[in-house]
Amino acid sequence: MSFKSLGLSDALLKAISKKGYETPSVIQQKAIPLILEQKDVLASAQTGSGKTAGFALPILQILNNEPPLRRRPVRALILTPTRELAAQVQDEFKEYSEFTDLRSTVIFGGVGANPQINALRNGVDILVATPGRLLDLENQGALSLSKVEILVLDEADRMLDMGFLRDIKKVLALLPSKRQNLLFSATFSKEIKKLANEFLHHPVLVEATPENTTVEKIHQTVYRVDKAQKTDLIIKLISEGNWQQVLVFTRTKHGANRLSEKLEKAKITSAAIHGNKSQGARTRALSGFKEGKVRVLVATDIAARGLDIPLLPHVINFELPNISEDYVHRIGRTGRAGASGEALSLVSLDEVGYLKDIEKLIGERLQPKILSDFQPTETMAEVKAAEAEKKKEKARRQSRGRNSGDRGGTSSKGQAKRGGGRR
């Protein structure tokens, strides 16, 4: 099947050809004709499956077939959970619309709003946005959503995981009731199905891959190792393997920072990317990683969601996620576009339960390996003692924080009420 057979215009085919694409992916083959028919679509597609082009191309064609409206109000709105994903979706819209007269822009938090407001004032047909910044600018009167014809919720499952349901409903209330709706999600949880029922109108279900399956070309390896030895093991694997591009996942922001610092001390160029980093720092880290200036990018799940890194050879789970589905999202960063990839997981004794949950989800047994220099010696008693001490330390920090707040400091709760936590 060719892109031309999907009914796309010459202007879009020219842009697709310029990018070097010849054959549409499964999600593109299934979704593009339905969207061109202006049906509501509920699509299951993993990151890296080509889903952005699956909705961007038909949206551009639909809008380009219509006469432009005066002052170019927003006619297509794409909501994404993270800044990085928003920027990447916008990049694709910009590339595919090169030979059309359509304009697009992106807005997200963490950077100054004035350049975004100026872009909106100049008129845009397509707006890519994170929910928080979108609502902020709408409240300021910097944009109107009254002319939106097409709404896309991209990576809707992650949006719900990040607590955006309330913001999504606020956005829905600002849109015209008559519009086309597209929802893309890696998984179809009960919450996703409930949300879909609330705003999709007779949707057509599209599944590009079976739910919660891993990419067949990814080679998965598990190493059993003590928690205290994980850093030494990851340094050994990267150094001796001479790996030049590795994406490493940690559970926490502090863990990402600590590991990145230790890798740097071991002469392995590294950068951490997570929600506490400024947008500028996140952009620089990602650019350095893509350009080969940074060998290792250490990320949390939320920060890495939507990262588009072509031909990534290695993904390492420094810590297993406590949500099994996140394992599928993590390792799906490698093995894209028909290339092979390797996913490694370092599993300590306290994570064995997480490993069993992951095996159950993917329907595959992941037999752990043990390296001679890294024989695990942890006992369950030691693990439980460490967990108890961690809980005590957390309680002490919370107690100190409450006492500090009692002395008149601005509480984090007060900051959140003023929208400081929006993305």
Coordinates of C-alpha atoms in Angstrom, one line a residue:
M1 CA 0.0 0.0 0.0
S2 CA 1.2 3.5 -0.9
F3 CA 0.5 6.9 0.7
K4 CA -1.1 7.9 -2.6
S5 CA -3.6 5.0 -2.3
L6 CA -4.8 6.5 1.0
G7 CA -6.3 9.5 -0.9
L8 CA -3.8 12.1 0.2
S9 CA -3.3 15.3 -1.8
D10 CA -0.2 16.0 -4.0
A11 CA 1.0 18.7 -1.6
L12 CA 1.1 16.2 1.3
L13 CA 2.6 13.4 -0.9
K14 CA 5.4 15.8 -1.8
A15 CA 6.1 16.5 1.9
I16 CA 6.0 12.8 2.7
S17 CA 8.4 12.0 -0.2
K18 CA 10.8 14.7 1.0
K19 CA 11.0 13.0 4.4
G20 CA 11.9 9.8 2.6
Y21 CA 8.8 7.8 3.6
E22 CA 7.5 5.3 1.1
T23 CA 5.0 2.9 2.8
P24 CA 2.5 3.9 5.5
S25 CA 2.6 2.2 8.8
V26 CA -0.2 0.0 10.1
I27 CA -1.8 2.8 12.1
Q28 CA -1.5 5.2 9.2
Q29 CA -3.1 2.7 6.8
K30 CA -6.1 2.2 9.2
A31 CA -6.6 5.7 10.6
I32 CA -6.0 8.1 7.7
P33 CA -9.0 7.0 5.5
L34 CA -11.3 7.1 8.5
I35 CA -10.2 10.5 9.5
L36 CA -10.5 11.8 5.9
E37 CA -14.1 10.5 6.1
Q38 CA -14.4 12.8 9.1
K39 CA -15.3 10.0 11.5
D40 CA -14.5 10.0 15.2
V41 CA -11.7 7.6 15.9
L42 CA -10.6 5.7 19.0
A43 CA -7.1 4.4 18.2
S44 CA -4.7 2.2 20.1
A45 CA -1.1 2.8 19.0
Q46 CA 2.2 2.6 20.7
T47 CA 4.7 5.5 20.6
G48 CA 6.9 5.0 17.6
S49 CA 4.2 3.5 15.5
G50 CA 3.8 6.5 13.2
K51 CA 0.6 7.7 14.9
T52 CA 1.4 11.4 14.7
A53 CA 1.4 11.3 10.9
G54 CA -1.7 9.1 11.2
F55 CA -3.7 12.1 12.4
A56 CA -1.5 15.0 11.1
L57 CA -1.8 14.1 7.4
P58 CA -5.6 13.8 7.2
I59 CA -6.1 16.9 9.4
L60 CA -3.9 18.9 7.1
Q61 CA -5.8 17.6 4.1
I62 CA -9.3 18.3 5.6
L63 CA -8.3 21.9 6.6
N64 CA -6.5 22.6 3.3
N65 CA -9.6 21.6 1.3
E66 CA -11.6 24.3 3.1
P67 CA -11.3 28.1 2.3
P68 CA -9.3 29.8 5.1
L69 CA -11.3 31.7 7.7
R70 CA -10.8 35.4 8.4
R71 CA -7.9 36.0 10.9
R72 CA -7.1 32.3 10.9
P73 CA -8.8 31.1 14.1
V74 CA -7.7 27.7 15.6
R75 CA -9.5 25.0 13.6
A76 CA -7.6 21.9 14.9
L77 CA -6.5 21.4 18.5
I78 CA -4.1 18.7 19.5
L79 CA -3.7 18.1 23.3
T80 CA -0.6 16.3 24.5
P81 CA 0.6 15.4 28.0
T82 CA 4.2 16.7 27.9
R83 CA 6.2 19.6 26.5
E84 CA 8.5 17.4 24.6
L85 CA 5.7 15.5 22.8
A86 CA 3.9 18.8 22.0
A87 CA 7.1 20.2 20.4
Q88 CA 7.6 17.0 18.4
V89 CA 4.0 16.9 17.2
Q90 CA 4.3 20.5 16.1
D91 CA 7.6 19.7 14.2
E92 CA 5.7 17.0 12.2
F93 CA 2.8 19.3 11.4
K94 CA 5.3 21.9 10.2
E95 CA 7.1 19.4 7.9
Y96 CA 4.0 17.9 6.4
S97 CA 2.3 21.3 5.8
E98 CA 5.4 22.7 3.9
F99 CA 3.6 22.8 0.6
T100 CA 0.3 24.1 1.9
D101 CA -0.8 27.5 3.1
L102 CA -1.7 26.2 6.6
R103 CA -0.1 27.5 9.8
S104 CA 0.6 25.7 13.1
T105 CA 2.1 26.6 16.4
V106 CA 2.8 25.0 19.8
I107 CA 2.2 26.3 23.3
F108 CA 3.3 24.7 26.6
G109 CA 4.4 25.7 30.1
G110 CA 7.9 26.1 31.4
V111 CA 8.8 28.9 29.0
G112 CA 7.7 32.5 28.5
A113 CA 4.2 33.0 27.2
N114 CA 4.7 36.2 25.1
P115 CA 6.2 34.6 22.0
Q116 CA 3.4 32.0 22.1
I117 CA 0.8 34.8 22.4
N118 CA 2.3 36.7 19.5
A119 CA 2.2 33.6 17.3
L120 CA -1.5 33.1 18.2
R121 CA -2.3 36.8 17.4
N122 CA -0.8 36.3 13.9
G123 CA -3.4 33.5 13.3
V124 CA -2.9 29.7 13.3
D125 CA -5.0 26.9 11.8
I126 CA -3.5 24.2 14.0
L127 CA -2.6 24.5 17.7
V128 CA -0.6 21.9 19.6
A129 CA -0.8 22.4 23.3
T130 CA -0.4 21.0 26.8
P131 CA -3.6 21.4 28.9
G132 CA -2.3 23.8 31.5
R133 CA -0.8 26.5 29.3
L134 CA -3.8 26.2 26.9
L135 CA -6.2 27.0 29.7
D136 CA -3.9 29.8 31.1
L137 CA -3.8 31.6 27.7
E138 CA -7.5 31.0 27.1
N139 CA -8.3 32.6 30.5
Q140 CA -6.1 35.6 29.5
G141 CA -8.1 36.0 26.3
A142 CA -5.1 35.2 24.2
L143 CA -6.9 32.6 22.2
S144 CA -10.4 31.3 21.3
L145 CA -11.4 27.7 20.7
S146 CA -14.9 28.6 19.4
K147 CA -13.9 27.6 15.8
V148 CA -12.3 24.3 16.5
E149 CA -13.4 21.6 14.0
I150 CA -11.1 18.8 15.0
L151 CA -9.9 17.8 18.5
V152 CA -7.1 15.2 19.1
L153 CA -6.2 13.8 22.5
D154 CA -2.7 12.3 22.0
E155 CA -1.4 9.8 24.5
A156 CA -4.6 10.1 26.4
D157 CA -3.6 7.4 28.8
R158 CA -0.6 9.3 30.0
M159 CA -2.7 12.5 30.3
L160 CA -5.0 10.7 32.7
D161 CA -2.0 9.2 34.6
M162 CA -0.6 12.8 35.0
G163 CA -3.9 14.1 36.5
F164 CA -5.1 16.1 33.5
L165 CA -8.7 14.7 33.4
R166 CA -10.1 17.9 35.1
D167 CA -8.2 20.1 32.6
I168 CA -9.4 18.0 29.7
K169 CA -13.0 18.4 30.7
K170 CA -12.5 22.2 31.0
V171 CA -11.1 22.3 27.5
L172 CA -14.0 20.2 26.1
A173 CA -16.4 22.8 27.6
L174 CA -14.8 25.5 25.6
L175 CA -15.1 23.7 22.2
P176 CA -18.0 23.7 19.8
S177 CA -20.3 20.7 20.3
K178 CA -20.2 19.9 16.6
R179 CA -16.6 18.7 15.8
Q180 CA -14.5 15.7 14.8
N181 CA -12.8 13.9 17.8
L182 CA -9.7 11.7 17.7
L183 CA -8.4 9.8 20.7
F184 CA -5.0 8.1 20.6
S185 CA -3.8 5.9 23.5
A186 CA -1.2 3.2 24.0
T187 CA -3.7 1.3 26.3
F188 CA -7.4 1.2 26.7
S189 CA -8.0 1.3 30.4
K190 CA -11.4 1.6 32.0
E191 CA -10.7 5.3 32.5
I192 CA -9.8 5.8 28.8
K193 CA -13.0 4.0 27.7
K194 CA -15.1 6.1 30.1
L195 CA -13.5 9.3 28.7
A196 CA -14.1 8.1 25.1
N197 CA -17.7 7.5 25.8
E198 CA -18.1 11.0 27.1
F199 CA -17.0 12.9 24.1
L200 CA -16.5 10.6 21.0
H201 CA -19.5 10.3 18.7
H202 CA -20.0 6.8 17.3
P203 CA -16.2 6.2 17.2
V204 CA -14.5 3.7 14.9
L205 CA -12.0 1.6 16.9
V206 CA -8.6 1.3 15.3
E207 CA -5.9 -1.0 16.8
A208 CA -2.4 -0.9 15.3
T209 CA -1.0 -3.5 17.7
P210 CA -2.6 -5.8 20.3
E211 CA -3.0 -4.1 23.6
N212 CA 0.0 -4.2 25.9
T213 CA 2.3 -6.2 23.6
T214 CA 6.0 -5.5 23.2
V215 CA 7.8 -5.0 20.0
E216 CA 9.0 -8.3 18.6
K217 CA 12.4 -7.0 17.4
I218 CA 13.4 -5.9 21.0
H219 CA 15.8 -8.3 22.7
Q220 CA 15.0 -8.2 26.4
T221 CA 17.5 -9.1 29.1
V222 CA 17.2 -9.1 32.9
Y223 CA 20.1 -8.9 35.3
R224 CA 19.6 -9.8 39.0
V225 CA 21.8 -7.5 41.1
D226 CA 21.8 -5.9 44.5
K227 CA 20.5 -2.3 44.6
A228 CA 23.8 -1.0 45.8
Q229 CA 25.6 -2.5 42.8
K230 CA 23.4 -1.2 40.0
T231 CA 25.4 1.9 39.3
D232 CA 28.7 -0.1 39.0
L233 CA 26.9 -2.7 36.7
I234 CA 25.5 0.0 34.4
I235 CA 28.9 1.6 34.1
K236 CA 30.4 -1.7 33.2
L237 CA 27.8 -2.5 30.6
I238 CA 28.0 0.9 28.9
S239 CA 31.8 1.1 29.0
E240 CA 32.7 -2.5 27.9
G241 CA 30.0 -2.5 25.3
N242 CA 31.1 0.9 24.0
W243 CA 27.5 1.9 23.8
Q244 CA 27.2 5.4 22.4
Q245 CA 23.4 6.1 22.8
V246 CA 21.6 4.7 25.9
L247 CA 18.3 5.8 27.4
V248 CA 18.1 4.9 31.1
F249 CA 14.9 5.0 33.2
T250 CA 14.7 5.7 36.9
R251 CA 11.7 5.9 39.1
T252 CA 12.4 9.3 40.6
K253 CA 13.8 12.7 39.7
H254 CA 16.4 12.5 42.4
G255 CA 17.4 9.1 41.3
A256 CA 17.9 10.4 37.7
N257 CA 20.1 13.2 39.0
R258 CA 22.2 11.0 41.2
L259 CA 22.8 8.4 38.4
S260 CA 23.7 11.0 35.8
E261 CA 26.3 12.6 38.2
K262 CA 27.8 9.1 38.9
L263 CA 28.0 8.4 35.2
E264 CA 29.8 11.7 34.6
K265 CA 32.3 10.8 37.3
A266 CA 32.9 7.6 35.4
K267 CA 33.7 9.6 32.2
I268 CA 30.5 8.7 30.5
T269 CA 28.8 11.9 29.2
S270 CA 25.3 12.0 30.7
A271 CA 22.3 14.2 31.2
A272 CA 19.1 13.9 33.3
I273 CA 15.7 14.8 32.1
H274 CA 12.6 15.1 34.4
G275 CA 9.8 17.4 35.5
N276 CA 12.0 19.6 37.8
K277 CA 14.3 20.5 34.9
S278 CA 13.6 23.8 33.1
Q279 CA 12.3 23.5 29.6
G280 CA 15.6 24.9 28.3
A281 CA 17.6 22.2 30.2
R282 CA 15.3 19.5 28.9
T283 CA 15.7 20.7 25.3
R284 CA 19.5 20.9 25.6
A285 CA 19.7 17.5 27.1
L286 CA 17.6 15.9 24.4
S287 CA 19.4 17.8 21.6
G288 CA 22.8 16.7 23.0
F289 CA 21.6 13.1 23.1
K290 CA 20.3 13.1 19.6
E291 CA 23.5 14.7 18.2
G292 CA 25.8 12.2 20.0
K293 CA 27.3 14.7 22.4
V294 CA 25.6 13.0 25.3
R295 CA 26.0 9.2 25.5
V296 CA 23.4 8.5 28.2
L297 CA 20.1 10.2 28.8
V298 CA 18.6 9.4 32.3
A299 CA 14.9 10.0 32.4
T300 CA 11.8 9.5 34.5
D301 CA 8.7 8.0 32.8
I302 CA 6.7 11.3 32.5
A303 CA 9.6 13.2 31.1
A304 CA 10.4 10.5 28.5
R305 CA 6.8 10.1 27.3
G306 CA 6.6 11.0 23.6
L307 CA 10.4 11.3 23.1
D308 CA 11.1 10.6 19.5
I309 CA 14.7 9.2 19.1
P310 CA 15.2 7.4 15.8
L311 CA 17.1 4.1 15.8
L312 CA 17.8 4.1 19.6
P313 CA 19.8 0.9 20.2
H314 CA 19.7 0.6 24.0
V315 CA 17.2 1.1 26.7
I316 CA 18.0 0.3 30.3
N317 CA 15.6 0.0 33.2
F318 CA 17.8 1.1 36.1
E319 CA 14.7 0.5 38.2
L320 CA 11.7 -1.4 37.1
P321 CA 8.5 0.6 37.0
N322 CA 5.8 -0.2 39.6
I323 CA 3.2 0.1 36.8
S324 CA 3.6 -2.8 34.4
E325 CA 2.3 -0.9 31.4
D326 CA 5.1 1.6 31.8
Y327 CA 7.6 -1.2 31.1
V328 CA 6.0 -1.6 27.6
H329 CA 6.2 2.1 27.0
R330 CA 9.9 2.2 28.1
I331 CA 11.2 -0.6 26.0
G332 CA 9.1 0.6 23.0
R333 CA 11.6 3.5 22.7
T334 CA 14.0 1.0 20.9
G335 CA 13.3 -1.4 18.0
R336 CA 11.5 1.2 16.0
A337 CA 10.9 1.6 12.3
G338 CA 11.9 -2.1 11.7
A339 CA 15.3 -1.8 13.5
S340 CA 16.4 -4.1 16.2
G341 CA 16.9 -2.9 19.7
E342 CA 18.0 -4.1 23.2
A343 CA 16.2 -3.5 26.5
L344 CA 18.0 -4.4 29.7
S345 CA 16.5 -4.4 33.2
L346 CA 18.5 -4.3 36.5
V347 CA 16.4 -6.1 39.1
S348 CA 17.1 -6.0 42.8
L349 CA 15.4 -8.3 45.3
D350 CA 12.7 -5.7 46.2
E351 CA 11.7 -5.5 42.5
V352 CA 11.1 -9.2 41.9
G353 CA 7.3 -8.7 42.4
Y354 CA 7.3 -6.0 39.7
L355 CA 9.1 -8.4 37.3
K356 CA 6.4 -11.1 37.8
D357 CA 3.7 -8.5 37.1
I358 CA 5.5 -7.5 33.9
E359 CA 5.9 -11.1 32.8
K360 CA 2.2 -11.6 33.3
L361 CA 1.3 -8.5 31.3
I362 CA 3.5 -9.3 28.3
G363 CA 2.9 -13.1 28.4
E364 CA 6.6 -13.9 28.4
R365 CA 9.1 -15.3 30.9
L366 CA 12.2 -13.1 31.4
Q367 CA 14.8 -15.4 32.9
P368 CA 17.2 -13.3 35.0
K369 CA 21.0 -13.5 34.4
I370 CA 23.6 -13.1 37.1
L371 CA 27.1 -11.8 36.3
S372 CA 30.0 -13.4 38.2
D373 CA 31.3 -10.0 39.5
F374 CA 27.8 -9.0 40.6
Q375 CA 26.4 -11.9 42.6
P376 CA 23.4 -10.7 44.6
T377 CA 23.8 -11.1 48.4
E378 CA 20.8 -9.1 49.6
T379 CA 18.4 -10.8 52.0
M380 CA 14.7 -10.1 52.3
A381 CA 15.3 -9.0 55.9
E382 CA 17.8 -6.4 54.7
V383 CA 15.4 -5.2 52.0
K384 CA 12.5 -4.8 54.5
A385 CA 14.8 -3.0 57.0
A386 CA 15.9 -0.5 54.2
E387 CA 12.3 0.1 53.2
A388 CA 11.3 0.8 56.9
E389 CA 14.2 3.2 57.2
K390 CA 13.2 4.9 54.0
K391 CA 9.6 5.4 55.3
K392 CA 10.9 6.8 58.6
E393 CA 13.1 9.3 56.7
K394 CA 10.2 10.3 54.5
A395 CA 8.1 10.9 57.6
R396 CA 10.9 13.0 59.1
R397 CA 11.1 15.1 56.0
Q398 CA 7.4 15.6 55.9
S399 CA 7.4 16.6 59.6
R400 CA 10.2 19.1 59.0
G401 CA 8.3 20.5 56.0
R402 CA 5.1 20.9 58.1
N403 CA 7.0 22.7 60.8
S404 CA 8.7 25.0 58.3
G405 CA 5.2 25.8 56.8
D406 CA 3.9 26.6 60.3
R407 CA 6.6 29.3 60.5
G408 CA 4.9 31.3 57.8
G409 CA 6.4 30.0 54.6
T410 CA 4.4 29.8 51.4
S411 CA 2.9 26.3 51.2
S412 CA 3.2 24.1 48.1
K413 CA -0.6 23.8 48.3
G414 CA -1.0 27.5 47.9
Q415 CA 1.4 27.5 44.9
A416 CA -0.6 24.7 43.3
K417 CA -3.8 26.7 43.7
R418 CA -2.2 29.5 41.6
G419 CA -1.5 27.0 38.8
G420 CA 2.3 26.8 39.5
G421 CA 2.2 23.0 38.9
R422 CA 0.8 23.2 35.4
R423 CA 2.9 21.9 32.5

